[in-house]
Short mmCIF file of C-alpha atoms in Angstrom, two decimals:
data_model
loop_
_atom_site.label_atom_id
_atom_site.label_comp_id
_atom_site.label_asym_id
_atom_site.label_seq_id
_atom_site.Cartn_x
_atom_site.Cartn_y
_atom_site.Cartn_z
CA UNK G 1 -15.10 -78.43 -32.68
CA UNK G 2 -15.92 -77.87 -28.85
CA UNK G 3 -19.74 -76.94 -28.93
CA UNK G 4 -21.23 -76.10 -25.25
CA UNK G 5 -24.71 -77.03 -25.64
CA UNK G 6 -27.00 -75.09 -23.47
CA UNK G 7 -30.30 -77.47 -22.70
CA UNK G 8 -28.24 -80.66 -23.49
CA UNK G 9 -29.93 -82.85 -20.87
CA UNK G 10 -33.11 -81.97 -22.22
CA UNK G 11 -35.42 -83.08 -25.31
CA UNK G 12 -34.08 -81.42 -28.44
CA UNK G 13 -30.74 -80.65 -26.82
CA UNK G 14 -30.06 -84.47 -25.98
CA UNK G 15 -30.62 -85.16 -29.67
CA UNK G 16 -28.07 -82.14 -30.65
CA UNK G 17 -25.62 -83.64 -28.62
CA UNK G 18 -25.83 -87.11 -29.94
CA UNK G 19 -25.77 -85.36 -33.28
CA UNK G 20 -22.45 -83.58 -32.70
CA UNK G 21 -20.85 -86.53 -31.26
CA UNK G 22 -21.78 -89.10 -33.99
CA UNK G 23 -20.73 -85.97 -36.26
CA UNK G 24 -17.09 -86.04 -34.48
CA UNK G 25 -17.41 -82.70 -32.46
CA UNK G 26 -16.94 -82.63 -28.86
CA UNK G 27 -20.45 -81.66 -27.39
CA UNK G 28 -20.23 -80.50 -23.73
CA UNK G 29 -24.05 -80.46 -21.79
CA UNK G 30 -24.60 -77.14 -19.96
CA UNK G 31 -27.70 -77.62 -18.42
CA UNK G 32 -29.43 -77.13 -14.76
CA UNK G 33 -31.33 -80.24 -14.29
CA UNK G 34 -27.69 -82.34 -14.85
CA UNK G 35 -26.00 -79.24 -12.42
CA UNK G 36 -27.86 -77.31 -10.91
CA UNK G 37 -25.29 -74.51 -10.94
CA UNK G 38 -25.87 -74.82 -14.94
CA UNK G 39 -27.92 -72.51 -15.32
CA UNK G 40 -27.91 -69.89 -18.54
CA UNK G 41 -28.41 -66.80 -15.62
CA UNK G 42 -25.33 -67.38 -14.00
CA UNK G 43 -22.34 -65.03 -15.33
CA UNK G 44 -19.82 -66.68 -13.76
CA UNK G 45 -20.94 -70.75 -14.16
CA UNK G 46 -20.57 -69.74 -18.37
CA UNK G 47 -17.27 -68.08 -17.32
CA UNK G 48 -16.06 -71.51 -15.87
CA UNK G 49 -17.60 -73.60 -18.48
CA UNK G 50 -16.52 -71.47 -21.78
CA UNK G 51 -12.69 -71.31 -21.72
CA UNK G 52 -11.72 -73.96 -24.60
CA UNK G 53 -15.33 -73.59 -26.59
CA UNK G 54 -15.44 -73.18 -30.21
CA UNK G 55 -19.05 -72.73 -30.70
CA UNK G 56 -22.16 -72.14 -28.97
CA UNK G 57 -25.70 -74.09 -29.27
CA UNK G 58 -28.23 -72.31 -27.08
CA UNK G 59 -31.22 -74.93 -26.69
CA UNK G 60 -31.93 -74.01 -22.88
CA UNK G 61 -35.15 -72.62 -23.04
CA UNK G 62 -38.83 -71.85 -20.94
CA UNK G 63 -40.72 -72.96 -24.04
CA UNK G 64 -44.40 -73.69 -25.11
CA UNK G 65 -47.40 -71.51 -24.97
CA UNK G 66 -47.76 -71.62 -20.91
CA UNK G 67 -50.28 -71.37 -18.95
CA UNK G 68 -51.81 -67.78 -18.89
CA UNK G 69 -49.96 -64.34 -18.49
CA UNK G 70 -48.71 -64.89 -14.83
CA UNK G 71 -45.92 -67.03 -16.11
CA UNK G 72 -44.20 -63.52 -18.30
CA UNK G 73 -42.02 -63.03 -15.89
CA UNK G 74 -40.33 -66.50 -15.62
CA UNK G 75 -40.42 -66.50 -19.63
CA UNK G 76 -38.56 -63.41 -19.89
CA UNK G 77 -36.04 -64.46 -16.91
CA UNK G 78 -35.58 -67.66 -17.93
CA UNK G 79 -35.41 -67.32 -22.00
CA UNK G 80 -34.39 -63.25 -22.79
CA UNK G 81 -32.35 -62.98 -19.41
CA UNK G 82 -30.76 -66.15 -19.83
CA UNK G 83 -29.66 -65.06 -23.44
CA UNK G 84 -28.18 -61.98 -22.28
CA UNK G 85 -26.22 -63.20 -19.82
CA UNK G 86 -25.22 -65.93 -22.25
CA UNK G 87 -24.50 -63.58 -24.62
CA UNK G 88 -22.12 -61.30 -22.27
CA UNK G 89 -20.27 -64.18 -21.27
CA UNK G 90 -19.35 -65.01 -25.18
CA UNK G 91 -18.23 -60.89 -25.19
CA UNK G 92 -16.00 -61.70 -22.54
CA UNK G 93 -14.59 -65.15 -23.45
CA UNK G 94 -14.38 -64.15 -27.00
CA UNK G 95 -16.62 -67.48 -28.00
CA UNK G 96 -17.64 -65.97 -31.65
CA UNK G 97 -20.00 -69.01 -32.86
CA UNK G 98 -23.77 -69.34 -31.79
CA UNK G 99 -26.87 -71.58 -32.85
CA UNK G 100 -30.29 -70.61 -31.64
CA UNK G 101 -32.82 -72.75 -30.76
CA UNK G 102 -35.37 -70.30 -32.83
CA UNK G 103 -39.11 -71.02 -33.28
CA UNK G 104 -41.83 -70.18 -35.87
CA UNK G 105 -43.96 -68.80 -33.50
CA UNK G 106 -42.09 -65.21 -34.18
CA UNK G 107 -44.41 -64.93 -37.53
CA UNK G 108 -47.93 -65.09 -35.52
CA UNK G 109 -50.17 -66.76 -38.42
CA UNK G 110 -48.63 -68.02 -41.57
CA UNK G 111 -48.76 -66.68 -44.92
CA UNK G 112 -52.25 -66.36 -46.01
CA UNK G 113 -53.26 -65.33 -50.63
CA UNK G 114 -56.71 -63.75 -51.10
CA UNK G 115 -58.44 -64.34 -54.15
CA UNK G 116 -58.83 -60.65 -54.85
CA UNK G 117 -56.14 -59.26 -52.79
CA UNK G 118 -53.07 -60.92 -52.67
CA UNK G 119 -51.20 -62.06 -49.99
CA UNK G 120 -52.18 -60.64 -46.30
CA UNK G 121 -51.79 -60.89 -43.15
CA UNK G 122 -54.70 -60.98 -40.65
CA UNK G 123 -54.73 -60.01 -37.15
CA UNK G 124 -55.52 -61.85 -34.11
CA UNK G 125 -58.28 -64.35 -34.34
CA UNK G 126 -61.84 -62.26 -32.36
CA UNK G 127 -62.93 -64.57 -29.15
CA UNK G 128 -66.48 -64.69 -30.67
CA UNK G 129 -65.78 -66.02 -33.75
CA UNK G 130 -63.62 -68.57 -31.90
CA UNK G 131 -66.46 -69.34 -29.34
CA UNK G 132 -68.69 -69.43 -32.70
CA UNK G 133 -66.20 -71.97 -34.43
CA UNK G 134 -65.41 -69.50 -36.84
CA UNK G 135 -61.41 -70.88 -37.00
CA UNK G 136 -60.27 -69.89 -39.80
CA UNK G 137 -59.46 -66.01 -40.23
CA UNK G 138 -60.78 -64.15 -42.85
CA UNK G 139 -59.39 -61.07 -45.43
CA UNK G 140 -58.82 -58.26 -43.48
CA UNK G 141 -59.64 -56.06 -46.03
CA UNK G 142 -62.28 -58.20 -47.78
CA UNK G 143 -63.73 -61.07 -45.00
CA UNK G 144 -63.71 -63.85 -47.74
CA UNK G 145 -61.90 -67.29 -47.08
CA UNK G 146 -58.07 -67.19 -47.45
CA UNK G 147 -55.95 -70.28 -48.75
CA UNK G 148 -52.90 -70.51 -46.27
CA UNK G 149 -48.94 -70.98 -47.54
CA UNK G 150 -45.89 -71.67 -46.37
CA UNK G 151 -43.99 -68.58 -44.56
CA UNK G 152 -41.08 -67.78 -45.89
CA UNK G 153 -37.96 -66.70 -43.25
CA UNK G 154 -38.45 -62.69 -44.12
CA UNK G 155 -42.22 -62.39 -43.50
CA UNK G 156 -43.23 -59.73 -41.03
CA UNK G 157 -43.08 -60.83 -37.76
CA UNK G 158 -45.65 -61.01 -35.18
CA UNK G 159 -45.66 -62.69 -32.11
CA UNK G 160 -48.72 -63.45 -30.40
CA UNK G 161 -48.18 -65.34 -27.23
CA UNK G 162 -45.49 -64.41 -24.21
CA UNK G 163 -43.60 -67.22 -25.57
CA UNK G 164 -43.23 -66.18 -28.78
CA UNK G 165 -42.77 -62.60 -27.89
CA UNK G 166 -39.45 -64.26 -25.97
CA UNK G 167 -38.29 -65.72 -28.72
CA UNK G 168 -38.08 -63.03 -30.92
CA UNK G 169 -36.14 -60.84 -27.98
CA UNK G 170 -33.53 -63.82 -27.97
CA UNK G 171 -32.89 -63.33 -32.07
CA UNK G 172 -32.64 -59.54 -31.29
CA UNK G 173 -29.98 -59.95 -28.47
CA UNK G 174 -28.15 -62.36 -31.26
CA UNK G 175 -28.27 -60.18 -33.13
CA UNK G 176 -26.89 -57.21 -31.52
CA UNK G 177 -24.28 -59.42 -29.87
CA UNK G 178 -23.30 -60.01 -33.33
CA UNK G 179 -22.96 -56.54 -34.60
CA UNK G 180 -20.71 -55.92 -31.51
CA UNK G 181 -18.52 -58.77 -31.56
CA UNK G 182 -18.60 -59.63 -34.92
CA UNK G 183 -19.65 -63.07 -34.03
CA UNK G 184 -22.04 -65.39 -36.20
CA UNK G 185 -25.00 -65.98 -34.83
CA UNK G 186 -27.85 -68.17 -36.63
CA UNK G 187 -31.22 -69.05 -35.50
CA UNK G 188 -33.39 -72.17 -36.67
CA UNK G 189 -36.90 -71.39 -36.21
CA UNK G 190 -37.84 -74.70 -35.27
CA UNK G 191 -41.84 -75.50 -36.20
CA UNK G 192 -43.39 -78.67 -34.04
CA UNK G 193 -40.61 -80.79 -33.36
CA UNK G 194 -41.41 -84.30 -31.71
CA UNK G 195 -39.64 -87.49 -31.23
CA UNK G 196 -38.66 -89.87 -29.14
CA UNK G 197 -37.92 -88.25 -24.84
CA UNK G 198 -40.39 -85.68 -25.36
CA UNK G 199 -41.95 -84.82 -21.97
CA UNK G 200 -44.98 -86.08 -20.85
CA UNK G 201 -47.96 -84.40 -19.05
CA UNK G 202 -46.80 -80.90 -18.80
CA UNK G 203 -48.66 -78.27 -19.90
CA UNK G 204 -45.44 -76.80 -21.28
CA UNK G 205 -44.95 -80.15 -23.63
CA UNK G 206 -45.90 -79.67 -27.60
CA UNK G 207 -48.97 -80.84 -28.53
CA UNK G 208 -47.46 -84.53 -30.17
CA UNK G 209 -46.72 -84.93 -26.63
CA UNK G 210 -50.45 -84.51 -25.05
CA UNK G 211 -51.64 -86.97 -27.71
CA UNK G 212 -48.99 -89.53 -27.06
CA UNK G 213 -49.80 -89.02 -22.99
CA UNK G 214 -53.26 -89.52 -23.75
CA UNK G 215 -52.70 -92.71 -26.04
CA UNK G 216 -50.27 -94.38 -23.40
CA UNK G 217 -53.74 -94.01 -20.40
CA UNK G 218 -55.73 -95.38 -22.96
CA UNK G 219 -57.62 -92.94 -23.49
CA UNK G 220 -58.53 -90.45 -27.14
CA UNK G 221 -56.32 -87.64 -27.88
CA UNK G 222 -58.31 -83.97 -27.57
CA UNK G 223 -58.12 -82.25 -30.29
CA UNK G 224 -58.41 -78.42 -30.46
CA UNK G 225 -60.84 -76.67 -32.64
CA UNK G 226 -61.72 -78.83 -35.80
CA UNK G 227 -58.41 -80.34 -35.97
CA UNK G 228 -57.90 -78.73 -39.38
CA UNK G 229 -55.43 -76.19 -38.08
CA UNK G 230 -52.06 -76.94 -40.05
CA UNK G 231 -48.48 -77.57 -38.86
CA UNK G 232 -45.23 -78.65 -40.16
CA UNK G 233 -44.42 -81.74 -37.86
CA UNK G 234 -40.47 -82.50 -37.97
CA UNK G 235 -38.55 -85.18 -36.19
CA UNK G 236 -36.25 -83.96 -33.54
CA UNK G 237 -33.90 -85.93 -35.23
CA UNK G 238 -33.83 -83.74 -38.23
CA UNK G 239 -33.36 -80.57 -36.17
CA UNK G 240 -30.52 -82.22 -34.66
CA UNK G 241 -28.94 -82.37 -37.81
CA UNK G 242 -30.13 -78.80 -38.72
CA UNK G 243 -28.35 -77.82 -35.58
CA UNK G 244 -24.59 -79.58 -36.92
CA UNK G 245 -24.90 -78.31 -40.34
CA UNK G 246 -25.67 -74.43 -39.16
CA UNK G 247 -22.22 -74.84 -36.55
CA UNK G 248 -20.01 -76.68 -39.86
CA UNK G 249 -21.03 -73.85 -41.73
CA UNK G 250 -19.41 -70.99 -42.92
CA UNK G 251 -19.74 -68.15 -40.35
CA UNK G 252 -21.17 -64.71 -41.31
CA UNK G 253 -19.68 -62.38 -39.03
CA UNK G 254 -21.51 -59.47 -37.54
CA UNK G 255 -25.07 -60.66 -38.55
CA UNK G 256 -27.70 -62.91 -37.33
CA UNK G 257 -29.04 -65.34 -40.23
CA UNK G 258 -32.59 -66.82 -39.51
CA UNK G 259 -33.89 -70.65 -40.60
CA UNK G 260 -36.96 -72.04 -41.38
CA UNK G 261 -36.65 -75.81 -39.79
CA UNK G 262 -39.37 -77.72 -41.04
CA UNK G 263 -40.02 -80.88 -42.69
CA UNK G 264 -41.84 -79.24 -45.48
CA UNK G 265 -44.51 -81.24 -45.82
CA UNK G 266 -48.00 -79.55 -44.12
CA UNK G 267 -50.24 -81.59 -41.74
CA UNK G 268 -53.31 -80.74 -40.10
CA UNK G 269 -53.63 -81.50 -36.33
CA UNK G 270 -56.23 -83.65 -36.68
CA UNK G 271 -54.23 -86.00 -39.25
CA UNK G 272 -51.49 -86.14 -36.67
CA UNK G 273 -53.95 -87.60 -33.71
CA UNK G 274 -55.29 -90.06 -35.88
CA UNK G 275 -51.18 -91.06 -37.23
CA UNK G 276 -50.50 -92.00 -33.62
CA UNK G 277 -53.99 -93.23 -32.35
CA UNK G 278 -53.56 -95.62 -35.02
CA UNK G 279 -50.41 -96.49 -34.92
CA UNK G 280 -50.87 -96.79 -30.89
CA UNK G 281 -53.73 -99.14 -31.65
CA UNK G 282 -55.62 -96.53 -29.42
CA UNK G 283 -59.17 -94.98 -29.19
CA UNK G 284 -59.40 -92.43 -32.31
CA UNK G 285 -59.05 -88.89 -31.49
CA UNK G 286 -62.35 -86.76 -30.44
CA UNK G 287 -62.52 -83.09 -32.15
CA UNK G 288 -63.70 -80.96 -29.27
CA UNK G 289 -64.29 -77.57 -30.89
CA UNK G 290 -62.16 -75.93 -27.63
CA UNK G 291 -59.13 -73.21 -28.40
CA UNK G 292 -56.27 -71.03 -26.66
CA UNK G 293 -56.07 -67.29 -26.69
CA UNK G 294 -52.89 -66.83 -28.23
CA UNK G 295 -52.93 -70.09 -30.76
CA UNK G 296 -52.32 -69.35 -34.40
CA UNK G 297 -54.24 -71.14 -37.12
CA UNK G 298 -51.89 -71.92 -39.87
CA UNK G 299 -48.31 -72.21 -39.70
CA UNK G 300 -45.92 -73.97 -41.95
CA UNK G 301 -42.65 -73.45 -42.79
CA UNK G 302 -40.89 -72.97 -46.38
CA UNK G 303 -37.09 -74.34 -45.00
CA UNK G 304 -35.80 -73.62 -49.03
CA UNK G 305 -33.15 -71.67 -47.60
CA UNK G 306 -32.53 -74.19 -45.27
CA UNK G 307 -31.83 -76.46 -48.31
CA UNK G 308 -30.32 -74.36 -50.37
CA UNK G 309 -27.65 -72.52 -48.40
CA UNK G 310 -26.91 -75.28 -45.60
CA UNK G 311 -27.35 -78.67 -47.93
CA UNK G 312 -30.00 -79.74 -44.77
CA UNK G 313 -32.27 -82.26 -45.80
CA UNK G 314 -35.07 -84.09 -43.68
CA UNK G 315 -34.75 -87.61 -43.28
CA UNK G 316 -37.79 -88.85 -41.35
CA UNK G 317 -40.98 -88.72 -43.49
CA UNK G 318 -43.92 -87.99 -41.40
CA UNK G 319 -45.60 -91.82 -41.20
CA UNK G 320 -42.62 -93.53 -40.16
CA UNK G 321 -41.91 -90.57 -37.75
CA UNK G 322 -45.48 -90.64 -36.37
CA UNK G 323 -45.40 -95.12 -36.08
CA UNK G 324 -41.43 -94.42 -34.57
CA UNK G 325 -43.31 -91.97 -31.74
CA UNK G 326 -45.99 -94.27 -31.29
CA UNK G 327 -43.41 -96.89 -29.86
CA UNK G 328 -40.52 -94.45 -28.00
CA UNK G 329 -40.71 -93.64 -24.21
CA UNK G 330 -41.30 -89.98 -23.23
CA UNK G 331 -39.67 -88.32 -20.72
CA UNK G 332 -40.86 -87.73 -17.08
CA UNK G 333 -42.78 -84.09 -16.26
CA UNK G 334 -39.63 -81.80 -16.27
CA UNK G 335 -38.40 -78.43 -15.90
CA UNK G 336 -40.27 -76.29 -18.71
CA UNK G 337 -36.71 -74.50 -18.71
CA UNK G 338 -35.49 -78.10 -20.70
CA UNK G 339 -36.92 -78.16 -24.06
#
């Protein structure tokens, strides 16, 4: 199979590409900071590039939280423009295969159970009970603790962030493009990927990536609020595989089909600092009660359906991932368009 990958130069889409070679595919890099007349807003640089594709895998992407409102525009150019144009060019080249480089950050928090209520779903976390260090959200209908769960790919969504409000535009152009064409289109809502040629000291990078910055000055990763905040950490590795199984599987035409892309196994924040200080043989982390407007508590993934319909499987456990990051060089400040 001939799989364009959009992003290819960059962090994930480097891995994907390595992924679909090793698999026997014939990956082919689209992406701006190789060309810069690769870039997913140009109609007529897809029409050059697509005749002879089989299959789509859309990594190019403005991704991670950003820094403050005055960057929606470039978001929305760069990740819901970008897909549309992508999109038309597939129309017109009749290219009827996509993979999406989703994210989890379409469900706003995770699942959350009440004790007396069942599962809800509480709204955005209030600035003073941030300020106070009041993290955790409480039962919107009660106020009592909730126990947070894994999300499951057909909980409401709710984006909270620009970013994340981007993302869920690109499934909905995917989706339509879909219904149109009758193309396949599948998106793997990726949850904190990190690995080896992340990018360092951008404020665009994940947050393995600040740690790791911080560990390689010598100096203690900052950690956010109490550091108990939970995440699914999987190796970029892993979604690089996710990525070759959802193109060798069997297409469902007209419809858009949406996966979880975790490792399954939940980590606080906090646990991850202290993985890679120690395996860095650096200063331990220091917990310093700050936050982000627009940061979710919990979030981790269930990736069942992963599993079950796609035979994907993780193969880096957290430790070794965490001592294999410790070690691997990270990529020069790029392009937040390269994730």
């Amino acid at each position: 199979m001939r799989v364009l990958v959009t992003g290819g130069a960059g962090f994930i889409g480097s891995h994907v590409v390595e992924a679909l070679a090793a698999a026997g595919h014939e990956p082919v890099v689209y992406d701006v900071r190789r060309d810069a007349r690769s870039d997913v807003r140009d109609l007529d640089a897809l029409r050059r590039a697509l005749p002879g594709v089989d299959a789509v895998c859309h990594q190019a992407a403005m991704v991670g939280l950003g820094t403050g409102f005055a960057d929606a525009p470039e978001y929305v150019s760069r990740n819901d423009l970008g897909t549309a144009v992508l999109l038309t060019a597939l129309a017109e080249t009749g290219v009827h295969r996509l993979v999406l480089a989703g994210s989890m950050v379409v469900y706003g928090e995770g699942r959350y159970g009440c004790a007396r209520h069942g599962v809800v779903r509480p709204g955005p976390r209030a600035v003073p009970d941030l300020a106070a260090g009041r993290f955790d959200p409480p039962c919107p209908r009660c106020g009592t603790a909730l126990e947070p769960g894994l999300v499951g790919e057909d909980a409401p969504l709710d984006p909270r962030n620009v970013y994340a409000t981007t993302k869920l535009a690109q499934e909905h152009l995917a989706a339509a493009w879909a219904r149109a064409t009758g193309g396949s289109a599948v998106s793997l809502r990726y949850h904190n990927v990190y690995g080896p040629r992340m990018p360092r000291d951008t404020p665009y990078a994940g947050v393995a990536s600040f740690f790791r910055s911080a560990l390689a000055r010598g100096e203690a990763p900052r950690v956010f609020e109490d550091g108990r905040q939970r995440r699914d950490f999987v190796h970029v590795r892993d979604v690089a595989a996710a990525n070759v199984a959802a193109l060798e599987a069997t297409p469902a035409p007209g419809a858009l089909t949406a996966y979880n892309t975790g490792s399954g196994e939940p980590h606080t924040v906090g646990e991850m600092a202290r993985a890679l200080a120690q395996a860095c043989g650096g200063p331990e982390p220091v917990v310093t009660g700050e936050y982000r407007l627009g940061d979710v508590r919990h979030i981790t993934a269930d990736s069942a359906r992963l599993r079950a319909e796609l035979g994907w499987r993780p193969a880096v456990g957290f430790a070794d991932g965490m001592r294999e990051f410790a070690r691997a060089g990270l990529r020069a400040e790029q392009d937040p368009a390269i994730p």
